[in-house]
mmCIF file of C-alpha atoms in Angstrom:
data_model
loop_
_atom_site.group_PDB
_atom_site.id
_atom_site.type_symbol
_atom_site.label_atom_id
_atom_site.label_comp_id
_atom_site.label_asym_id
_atom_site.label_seq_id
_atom_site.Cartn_x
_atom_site.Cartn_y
_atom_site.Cartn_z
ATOM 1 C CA UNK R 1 96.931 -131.850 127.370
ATOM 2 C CA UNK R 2 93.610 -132.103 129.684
ATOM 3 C CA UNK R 3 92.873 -135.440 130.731
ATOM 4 C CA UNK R 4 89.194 -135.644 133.300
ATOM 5 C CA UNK R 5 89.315 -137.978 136.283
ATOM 6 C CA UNK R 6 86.457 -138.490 138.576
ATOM 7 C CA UNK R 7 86.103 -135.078 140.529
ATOM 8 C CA UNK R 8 85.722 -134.709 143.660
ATOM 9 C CA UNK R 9 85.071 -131.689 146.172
ATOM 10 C CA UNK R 10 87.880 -132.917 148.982
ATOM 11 C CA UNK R 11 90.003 -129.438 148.137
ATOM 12 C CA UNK R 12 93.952 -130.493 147.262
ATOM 13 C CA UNK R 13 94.370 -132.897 150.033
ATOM 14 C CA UNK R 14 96.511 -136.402 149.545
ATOM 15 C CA UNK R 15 93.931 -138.004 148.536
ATOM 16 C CA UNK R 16 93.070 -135.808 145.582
ATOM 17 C CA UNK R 17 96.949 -135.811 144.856
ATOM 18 C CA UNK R 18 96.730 -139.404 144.770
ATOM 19 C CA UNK R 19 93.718 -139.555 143.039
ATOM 20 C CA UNK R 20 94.906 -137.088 139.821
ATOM 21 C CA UNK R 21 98.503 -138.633 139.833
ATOM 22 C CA UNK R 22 97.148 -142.128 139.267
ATOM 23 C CA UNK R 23 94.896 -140.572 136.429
ATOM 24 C CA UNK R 24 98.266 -138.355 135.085
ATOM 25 C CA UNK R 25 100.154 -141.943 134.881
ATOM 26 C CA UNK R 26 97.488 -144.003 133.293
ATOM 27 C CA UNK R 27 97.558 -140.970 130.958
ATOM 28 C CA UNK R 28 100.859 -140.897 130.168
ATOM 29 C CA UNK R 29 101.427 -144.886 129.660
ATOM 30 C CA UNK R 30 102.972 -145.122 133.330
ATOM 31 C CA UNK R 31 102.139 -147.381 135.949
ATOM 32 C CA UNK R 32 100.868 -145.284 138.586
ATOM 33 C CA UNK R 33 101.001 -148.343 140.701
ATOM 34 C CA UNK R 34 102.426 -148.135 144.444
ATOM 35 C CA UNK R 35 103.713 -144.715 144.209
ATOM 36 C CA UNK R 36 104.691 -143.165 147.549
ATOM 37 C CA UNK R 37 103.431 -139.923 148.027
ATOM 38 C CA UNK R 38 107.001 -138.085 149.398
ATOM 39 C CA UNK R 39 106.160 -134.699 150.023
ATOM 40 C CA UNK R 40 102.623 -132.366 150.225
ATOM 41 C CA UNK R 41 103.825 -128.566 150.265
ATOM 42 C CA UNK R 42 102.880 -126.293 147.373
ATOM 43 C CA UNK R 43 102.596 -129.854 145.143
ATOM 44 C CA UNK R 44 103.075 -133.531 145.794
ATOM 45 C CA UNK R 45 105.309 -135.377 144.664
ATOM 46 C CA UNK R 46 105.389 -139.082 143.969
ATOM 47 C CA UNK R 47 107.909 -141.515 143.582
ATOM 48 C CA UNK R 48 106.618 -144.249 141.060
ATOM 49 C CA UNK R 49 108.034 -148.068 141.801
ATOM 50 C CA UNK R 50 107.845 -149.206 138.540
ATOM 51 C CA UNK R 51 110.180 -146.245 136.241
ATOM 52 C CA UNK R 52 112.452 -144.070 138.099
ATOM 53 C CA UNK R 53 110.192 -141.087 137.820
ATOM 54 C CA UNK R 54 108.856 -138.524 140.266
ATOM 55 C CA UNK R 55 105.211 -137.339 139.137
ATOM 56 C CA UNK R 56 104.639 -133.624 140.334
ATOM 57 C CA UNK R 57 100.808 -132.300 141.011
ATOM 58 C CA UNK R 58 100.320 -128.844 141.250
ATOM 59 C CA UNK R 59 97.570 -127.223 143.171
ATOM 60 C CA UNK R 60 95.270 -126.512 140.937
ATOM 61 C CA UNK R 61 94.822 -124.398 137.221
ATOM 62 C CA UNK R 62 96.547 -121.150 138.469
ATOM 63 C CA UNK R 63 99.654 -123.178 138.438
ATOM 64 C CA UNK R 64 99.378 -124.266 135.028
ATOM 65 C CA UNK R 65 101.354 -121.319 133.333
ATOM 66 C CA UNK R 66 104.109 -122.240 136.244
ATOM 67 C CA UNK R 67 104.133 -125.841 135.315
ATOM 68 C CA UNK R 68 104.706 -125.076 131.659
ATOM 69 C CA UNK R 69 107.520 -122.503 132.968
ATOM 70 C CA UNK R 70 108.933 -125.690 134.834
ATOM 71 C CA UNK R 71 109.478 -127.774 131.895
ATOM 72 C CA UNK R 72 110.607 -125.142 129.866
ATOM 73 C CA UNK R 73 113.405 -124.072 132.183
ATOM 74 C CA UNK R 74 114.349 -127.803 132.980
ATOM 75 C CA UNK R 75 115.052 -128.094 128.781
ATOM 76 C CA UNK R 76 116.983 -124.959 128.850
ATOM 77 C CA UNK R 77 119.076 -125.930 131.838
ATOM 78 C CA UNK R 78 119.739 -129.154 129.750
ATOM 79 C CA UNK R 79 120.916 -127.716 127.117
ATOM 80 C CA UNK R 80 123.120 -125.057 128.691
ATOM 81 C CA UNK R 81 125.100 -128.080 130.562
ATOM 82 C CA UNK R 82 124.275 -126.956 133.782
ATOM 83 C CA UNK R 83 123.542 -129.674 136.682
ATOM 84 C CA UNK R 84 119.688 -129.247 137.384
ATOM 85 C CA UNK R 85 116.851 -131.694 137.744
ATOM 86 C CA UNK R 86 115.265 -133.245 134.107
ATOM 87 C CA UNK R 87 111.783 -133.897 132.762
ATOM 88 C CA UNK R 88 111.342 -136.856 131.655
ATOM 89 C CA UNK R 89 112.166 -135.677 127.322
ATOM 90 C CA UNK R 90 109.645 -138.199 125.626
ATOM 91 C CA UNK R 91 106.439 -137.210 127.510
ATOM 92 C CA UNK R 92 103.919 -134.362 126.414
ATOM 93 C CA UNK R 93 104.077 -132.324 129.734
ATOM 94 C CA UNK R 94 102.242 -130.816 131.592
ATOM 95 C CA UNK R 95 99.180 -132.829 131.758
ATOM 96 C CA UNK R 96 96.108 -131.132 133.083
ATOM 97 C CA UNK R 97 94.273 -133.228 135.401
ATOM 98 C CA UNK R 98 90.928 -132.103 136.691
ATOM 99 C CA UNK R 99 92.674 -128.422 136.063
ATOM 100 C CA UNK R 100 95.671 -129.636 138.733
ATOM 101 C CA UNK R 101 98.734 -129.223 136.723
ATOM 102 C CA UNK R 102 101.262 -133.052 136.336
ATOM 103 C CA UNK R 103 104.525 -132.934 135.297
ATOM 104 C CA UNK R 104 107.125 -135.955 135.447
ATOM 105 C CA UNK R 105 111.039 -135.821 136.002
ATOM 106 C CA UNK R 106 113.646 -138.097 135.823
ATOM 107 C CA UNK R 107 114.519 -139.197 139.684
ATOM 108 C CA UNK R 108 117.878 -138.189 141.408
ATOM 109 C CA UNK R 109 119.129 -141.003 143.441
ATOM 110 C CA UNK R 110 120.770 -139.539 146.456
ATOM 111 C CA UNK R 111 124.565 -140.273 147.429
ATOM 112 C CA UNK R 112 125.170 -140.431 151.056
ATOM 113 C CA UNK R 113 125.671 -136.506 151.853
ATOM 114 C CA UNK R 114 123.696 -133.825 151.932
ATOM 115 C CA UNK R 115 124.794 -130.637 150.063
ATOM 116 C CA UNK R 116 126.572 -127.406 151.538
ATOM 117 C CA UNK R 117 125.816 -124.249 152.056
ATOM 118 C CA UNK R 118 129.014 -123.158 149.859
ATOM 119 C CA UNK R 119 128.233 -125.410 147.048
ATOM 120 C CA UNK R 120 124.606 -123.332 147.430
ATOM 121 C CA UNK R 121 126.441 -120.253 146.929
ATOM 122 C CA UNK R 122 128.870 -121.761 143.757
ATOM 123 C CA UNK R 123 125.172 -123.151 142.128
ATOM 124 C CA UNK R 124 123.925 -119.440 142.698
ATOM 125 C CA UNK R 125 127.011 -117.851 141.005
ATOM 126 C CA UNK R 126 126.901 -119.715 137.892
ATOM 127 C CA UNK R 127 123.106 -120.050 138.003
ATOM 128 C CA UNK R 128 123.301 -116.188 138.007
ATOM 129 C CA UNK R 129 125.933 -115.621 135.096
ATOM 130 C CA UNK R 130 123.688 -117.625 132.038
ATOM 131 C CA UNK R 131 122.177 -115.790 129.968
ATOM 132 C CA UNK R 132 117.976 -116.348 129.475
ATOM 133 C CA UNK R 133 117.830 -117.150 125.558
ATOM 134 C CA UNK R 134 115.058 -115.773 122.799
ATOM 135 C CA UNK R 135 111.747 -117.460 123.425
ATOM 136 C CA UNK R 136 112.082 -118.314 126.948
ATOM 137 C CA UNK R 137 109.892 -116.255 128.827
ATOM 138 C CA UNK R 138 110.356 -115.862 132.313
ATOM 139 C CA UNK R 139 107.762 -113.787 134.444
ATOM 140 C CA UNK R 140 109.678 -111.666 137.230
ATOM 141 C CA UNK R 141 109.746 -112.405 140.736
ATOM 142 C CA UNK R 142 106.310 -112.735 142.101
ATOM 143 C CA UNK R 143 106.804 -112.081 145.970
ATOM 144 C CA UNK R 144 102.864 -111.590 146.969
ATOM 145 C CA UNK R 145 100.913 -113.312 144.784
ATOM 146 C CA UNK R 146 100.871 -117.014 145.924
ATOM 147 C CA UNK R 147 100.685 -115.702 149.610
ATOM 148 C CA UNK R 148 97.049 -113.950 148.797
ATOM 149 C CA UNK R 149 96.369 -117.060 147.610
ATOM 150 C CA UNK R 150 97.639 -118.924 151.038
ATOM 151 C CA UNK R 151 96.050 -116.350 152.788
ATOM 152 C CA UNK R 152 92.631 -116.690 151.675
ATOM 153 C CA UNK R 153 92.540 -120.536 151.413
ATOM 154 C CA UNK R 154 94.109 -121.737 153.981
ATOM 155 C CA UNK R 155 91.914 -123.245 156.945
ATOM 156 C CA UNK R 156 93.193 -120.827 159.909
ATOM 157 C CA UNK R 157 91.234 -118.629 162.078
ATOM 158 C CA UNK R 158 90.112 -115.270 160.600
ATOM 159 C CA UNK R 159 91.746 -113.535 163.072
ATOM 160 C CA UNK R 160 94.953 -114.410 161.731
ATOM 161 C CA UNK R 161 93.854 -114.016 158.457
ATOM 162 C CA UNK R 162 93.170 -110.925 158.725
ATOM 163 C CA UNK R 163 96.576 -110.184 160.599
ATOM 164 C CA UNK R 164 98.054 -111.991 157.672
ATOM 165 C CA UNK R 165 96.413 -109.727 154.989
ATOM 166 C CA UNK R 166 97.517 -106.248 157.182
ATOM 167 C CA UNK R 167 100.987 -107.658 157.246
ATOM 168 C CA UNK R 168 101.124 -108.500 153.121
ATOM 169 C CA UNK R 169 99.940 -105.052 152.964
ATOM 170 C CA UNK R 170 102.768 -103.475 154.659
ATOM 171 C CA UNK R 171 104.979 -105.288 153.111
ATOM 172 C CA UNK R 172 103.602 -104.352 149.567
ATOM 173 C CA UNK R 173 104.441 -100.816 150.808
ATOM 174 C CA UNK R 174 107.821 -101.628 151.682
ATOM 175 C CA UNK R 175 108.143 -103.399 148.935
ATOM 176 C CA UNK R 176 107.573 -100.592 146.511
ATOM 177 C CA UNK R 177 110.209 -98.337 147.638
ATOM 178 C CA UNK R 178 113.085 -101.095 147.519
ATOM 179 C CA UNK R 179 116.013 -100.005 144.742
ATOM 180 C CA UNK R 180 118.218 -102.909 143.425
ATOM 181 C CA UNK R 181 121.954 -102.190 142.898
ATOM 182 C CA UNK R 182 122.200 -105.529 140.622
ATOM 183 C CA UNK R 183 121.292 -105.801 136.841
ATOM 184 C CA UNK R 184 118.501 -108.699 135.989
ATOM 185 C CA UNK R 185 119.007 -112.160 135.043
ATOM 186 C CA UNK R 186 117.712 -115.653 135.399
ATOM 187 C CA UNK R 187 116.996 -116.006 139.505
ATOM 188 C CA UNK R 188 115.804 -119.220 141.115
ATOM 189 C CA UNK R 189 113.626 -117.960 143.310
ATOM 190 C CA UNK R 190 113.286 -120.392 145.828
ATOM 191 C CA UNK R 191 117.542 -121.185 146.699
ATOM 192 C CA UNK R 192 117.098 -122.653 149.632
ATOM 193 C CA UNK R 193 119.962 -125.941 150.304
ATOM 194 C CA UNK R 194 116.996 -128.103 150.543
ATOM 195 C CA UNK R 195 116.697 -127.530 146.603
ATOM 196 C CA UNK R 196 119.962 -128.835 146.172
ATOM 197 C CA UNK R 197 120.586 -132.693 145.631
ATOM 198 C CA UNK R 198 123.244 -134.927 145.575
ATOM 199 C CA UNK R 199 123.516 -137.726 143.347
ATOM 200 C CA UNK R 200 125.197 -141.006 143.947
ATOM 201 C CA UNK R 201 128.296 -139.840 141.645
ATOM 202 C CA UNK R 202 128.138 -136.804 143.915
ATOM 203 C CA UNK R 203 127.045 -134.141 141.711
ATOM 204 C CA UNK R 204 125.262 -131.071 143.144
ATOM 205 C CA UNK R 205 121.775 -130.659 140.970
ATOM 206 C CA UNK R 206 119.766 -127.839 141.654
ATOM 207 C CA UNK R 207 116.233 -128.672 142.172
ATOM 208 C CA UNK R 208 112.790 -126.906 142.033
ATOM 209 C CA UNK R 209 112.187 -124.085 139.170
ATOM 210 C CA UNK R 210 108.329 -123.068 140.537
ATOM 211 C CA UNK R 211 109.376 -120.291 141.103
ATOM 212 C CA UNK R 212 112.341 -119.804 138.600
ATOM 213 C CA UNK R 213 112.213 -115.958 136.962
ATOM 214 C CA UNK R 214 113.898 -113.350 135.368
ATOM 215 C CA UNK R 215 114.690 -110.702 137.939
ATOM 216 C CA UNK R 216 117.412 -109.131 140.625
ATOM 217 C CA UNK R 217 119.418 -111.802 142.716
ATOM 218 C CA UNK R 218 119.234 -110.351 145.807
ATOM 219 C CA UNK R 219 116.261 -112.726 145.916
ATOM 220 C CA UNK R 220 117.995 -115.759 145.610
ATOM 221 C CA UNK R 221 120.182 -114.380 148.671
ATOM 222 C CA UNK R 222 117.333 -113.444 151.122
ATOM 223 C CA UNK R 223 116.616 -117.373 151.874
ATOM 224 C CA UNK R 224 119.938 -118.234 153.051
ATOM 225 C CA UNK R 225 120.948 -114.837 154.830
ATOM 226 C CA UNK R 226 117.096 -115.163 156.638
ATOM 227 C CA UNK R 227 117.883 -118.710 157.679
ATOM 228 C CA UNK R 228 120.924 -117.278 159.449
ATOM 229 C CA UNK R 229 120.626 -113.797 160.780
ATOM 230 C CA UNK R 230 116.920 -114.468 161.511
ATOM 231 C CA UNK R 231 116.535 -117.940 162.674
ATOM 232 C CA UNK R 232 119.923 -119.260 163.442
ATOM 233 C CA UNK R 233 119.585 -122.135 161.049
ATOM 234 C CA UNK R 234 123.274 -122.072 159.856
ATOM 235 C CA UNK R 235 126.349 -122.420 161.675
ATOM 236 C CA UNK R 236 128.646 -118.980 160.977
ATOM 237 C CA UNK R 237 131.300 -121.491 159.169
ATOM 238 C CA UNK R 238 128.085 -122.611 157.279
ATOM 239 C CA UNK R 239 127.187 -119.054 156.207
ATOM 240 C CA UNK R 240 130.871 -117.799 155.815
ATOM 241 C CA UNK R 241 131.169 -120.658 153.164
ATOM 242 C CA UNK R 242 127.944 -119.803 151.269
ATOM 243 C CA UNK R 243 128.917 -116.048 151.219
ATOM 244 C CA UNK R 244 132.702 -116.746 150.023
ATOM 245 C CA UNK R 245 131.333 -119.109 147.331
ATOM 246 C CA UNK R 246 129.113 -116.457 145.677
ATOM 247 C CA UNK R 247 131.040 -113.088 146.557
ATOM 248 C CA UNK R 248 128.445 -111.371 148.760
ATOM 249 C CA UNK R 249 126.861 -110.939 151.832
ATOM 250 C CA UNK R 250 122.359 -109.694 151.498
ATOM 251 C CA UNK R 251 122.961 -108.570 155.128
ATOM 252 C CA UNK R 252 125.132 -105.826 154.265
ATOM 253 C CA UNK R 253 122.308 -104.041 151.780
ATOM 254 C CA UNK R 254 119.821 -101.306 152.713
ATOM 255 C CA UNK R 255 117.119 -103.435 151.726
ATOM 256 C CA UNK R 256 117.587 -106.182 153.575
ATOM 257 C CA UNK R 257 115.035 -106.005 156.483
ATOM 258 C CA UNK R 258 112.597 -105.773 153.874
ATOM 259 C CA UNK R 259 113.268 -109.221 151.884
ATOM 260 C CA UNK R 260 113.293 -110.712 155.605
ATOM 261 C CA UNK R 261 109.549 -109.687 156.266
ATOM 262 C CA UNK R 262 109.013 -111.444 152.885
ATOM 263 C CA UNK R 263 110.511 -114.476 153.603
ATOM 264 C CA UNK R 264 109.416 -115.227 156.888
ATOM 265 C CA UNK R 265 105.460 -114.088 155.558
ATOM 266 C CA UNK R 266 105.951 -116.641 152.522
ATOM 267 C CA UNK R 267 107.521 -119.206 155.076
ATOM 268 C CA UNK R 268 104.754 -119.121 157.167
ATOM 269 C CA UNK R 269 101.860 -118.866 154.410
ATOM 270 C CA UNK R 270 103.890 -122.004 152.785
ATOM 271 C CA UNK R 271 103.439 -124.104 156.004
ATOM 272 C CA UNK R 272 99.970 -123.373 156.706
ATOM 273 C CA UNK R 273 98.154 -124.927 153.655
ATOM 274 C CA UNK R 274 98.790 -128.211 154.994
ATOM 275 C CA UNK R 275 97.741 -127.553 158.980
ATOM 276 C CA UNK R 276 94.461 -130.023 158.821
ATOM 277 C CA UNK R 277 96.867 -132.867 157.831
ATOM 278 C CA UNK R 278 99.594 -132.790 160.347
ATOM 279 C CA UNK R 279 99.501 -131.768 163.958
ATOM 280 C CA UNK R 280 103.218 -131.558 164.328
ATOM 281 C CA UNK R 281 102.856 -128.628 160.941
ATOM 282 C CA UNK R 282 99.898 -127.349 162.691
ATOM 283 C CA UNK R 283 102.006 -126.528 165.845
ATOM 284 C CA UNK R 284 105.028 -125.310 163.606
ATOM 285 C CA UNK R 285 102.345 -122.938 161.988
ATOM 286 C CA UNK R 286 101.130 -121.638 165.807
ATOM 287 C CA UNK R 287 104.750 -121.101 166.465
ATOM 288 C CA UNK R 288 105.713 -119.013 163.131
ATOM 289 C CA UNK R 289 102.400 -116.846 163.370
ATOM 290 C CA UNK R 290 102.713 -115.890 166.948
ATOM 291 C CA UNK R 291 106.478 -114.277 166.308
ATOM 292 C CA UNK R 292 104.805 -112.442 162.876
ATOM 293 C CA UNK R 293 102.910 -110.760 165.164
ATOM 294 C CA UNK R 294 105.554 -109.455 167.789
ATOM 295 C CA UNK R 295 108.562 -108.287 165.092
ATOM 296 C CA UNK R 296 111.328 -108.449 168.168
ATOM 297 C CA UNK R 297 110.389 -111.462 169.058
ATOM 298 C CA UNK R 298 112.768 -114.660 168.722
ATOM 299 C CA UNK R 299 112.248 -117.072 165.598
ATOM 300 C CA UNK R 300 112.314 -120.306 167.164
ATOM 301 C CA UNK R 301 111.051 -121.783 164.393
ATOM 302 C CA UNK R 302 111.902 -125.381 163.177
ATOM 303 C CA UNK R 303 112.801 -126.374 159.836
ATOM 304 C CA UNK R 304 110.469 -127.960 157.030
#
């Protein structure tokens, strides 16, 4: 469904977030209201005051085939049983506002712990043994194309985008002569433990299906094992648990130093659509671009 709101030529900034998600409610019956903008990455999310409901805006009308994968995936998930975030069932979704993609999901109220690393791993396992049913179609894992996109949007100086473009290059050539050991299946693509959640009854849901496909699961595997043999963001007990829980460890295969470079490339290209709205991201972006270009360098990099 296509709804118009007043356009506007600001590029996907809060403001146009703010602007579409307010249209996306009044289109959907929803008071729009007060909502608190809680996160601008690759979409913003809202959290509206008056239903418990998150509103999602995409970045603009390439992301509408993802946003229709989203909801899709989230109904499957529900019906297999398995503990994942829900769209809200009684809504036509996605809404297409202005061509920026608006989905709505049922909000997780948080319990008072974060989730661990081998509860990751146990969410990956089972995540990885369902079975995709007729009729869903999932795309497979897209590891380039949203960085081209980054790359060439993104308000950073040319000389980096240039060294960005060499680097996606190589990688693409890497890429191409990688050989999974693994048979295909339904792969999260993003399975980081930031898209885990715990709920006040202390359930684990998994979060986040952008980039949900049907593929190999050594890429659910690179995020973690980057995170800790590349930037020391895990404690070894931390990683021990999240490699017991699933039965593996991504460092110990061939292809491993490739799926790094593609991490820390998307990691980077991630942070730095946001740089003209945060100086504290727009340092974090300096930092991350400066060790892309000087391999043995340390990853000091911080967490987003």
């Amino acid at each position: 469904m296509a709804v118009d709101a007043a356009r506007s030529d600001e590029g996907f900034t809060s403001a146009t977030a703010t602007r579409v998600m307010a249209a996306a409610c009044r289109a959907a019956g929803l008071d729009g209201d007060g909502a608190e903008l809680i996160r601008l990455g690759e979409n913003a999310l809202f959290r509206l005051t008056s239903v418990p409901v998150i509103v999602r805006v995409a970045r603009g009308r390439e992301w509408l085939p993802t946003a229709r994968k989203e909801v899709a995936v989230s109904r499957w998930l529900a019906g297999e049983g398995f503990s994942a975030a829900r769209v809200v069932e009684d809504l036509e979704q996605p809404l297409s506002i202005d061509g920026y993609p608006v989905t709505f999901w049922h909000q997780i109220v948080e319990g008072d712990r974060k989730p661990a690393y081998g509860e990751l791993g146990a969410v990956l396992r089972d995540l990885h043994t369902l079975r995709i049913p007729a009729g869903l179609e999932l795309p497979p894992f897209q590891p380039f194309d949203k960085q081209e996109l980054r790359i060439d949007r993104a308000q950073i100086p040319e000389d980096d985008r240039s060294f960005l473009r060499k680097r996606w290059r190589e990688l693409q050539d890497r890429y191409a002569e990688l050989r999974f050991e693994t048979a295909q299946g339904p792969v999260h693509g993003d399975a980081h433990v930031q898209n885990l959640m715990v709920d006040d009854r202390g359930q684990v849901i998994l979060i986040d299906f952008e980039a949900f496909c049907y593929d190999h699961p050594e890429w659910d595997l690179m995020v973690t094992a980057v995170e800790h043999h590349s930037l020391g963001w895990q404690s070894d007990e931390q990683y021990d648990a999240f490699v017991s829980a699933y039965g593996r460890d991504l460092y110990d295969w061939p292809g491993y130093e490739t799926l790094r470079g593609l991490q820390e490339l998307g990691m980077t290209t991630w942070l730095m659509q946001n740089i003209q709205e945060d100086e504290r991201m727009a340092a974090e972006y300096h930092r991350r671009i400066a060790a892309l270009r000087h391999d043995a360098a340390p990853r000091d990099w911080h967490p987003w």
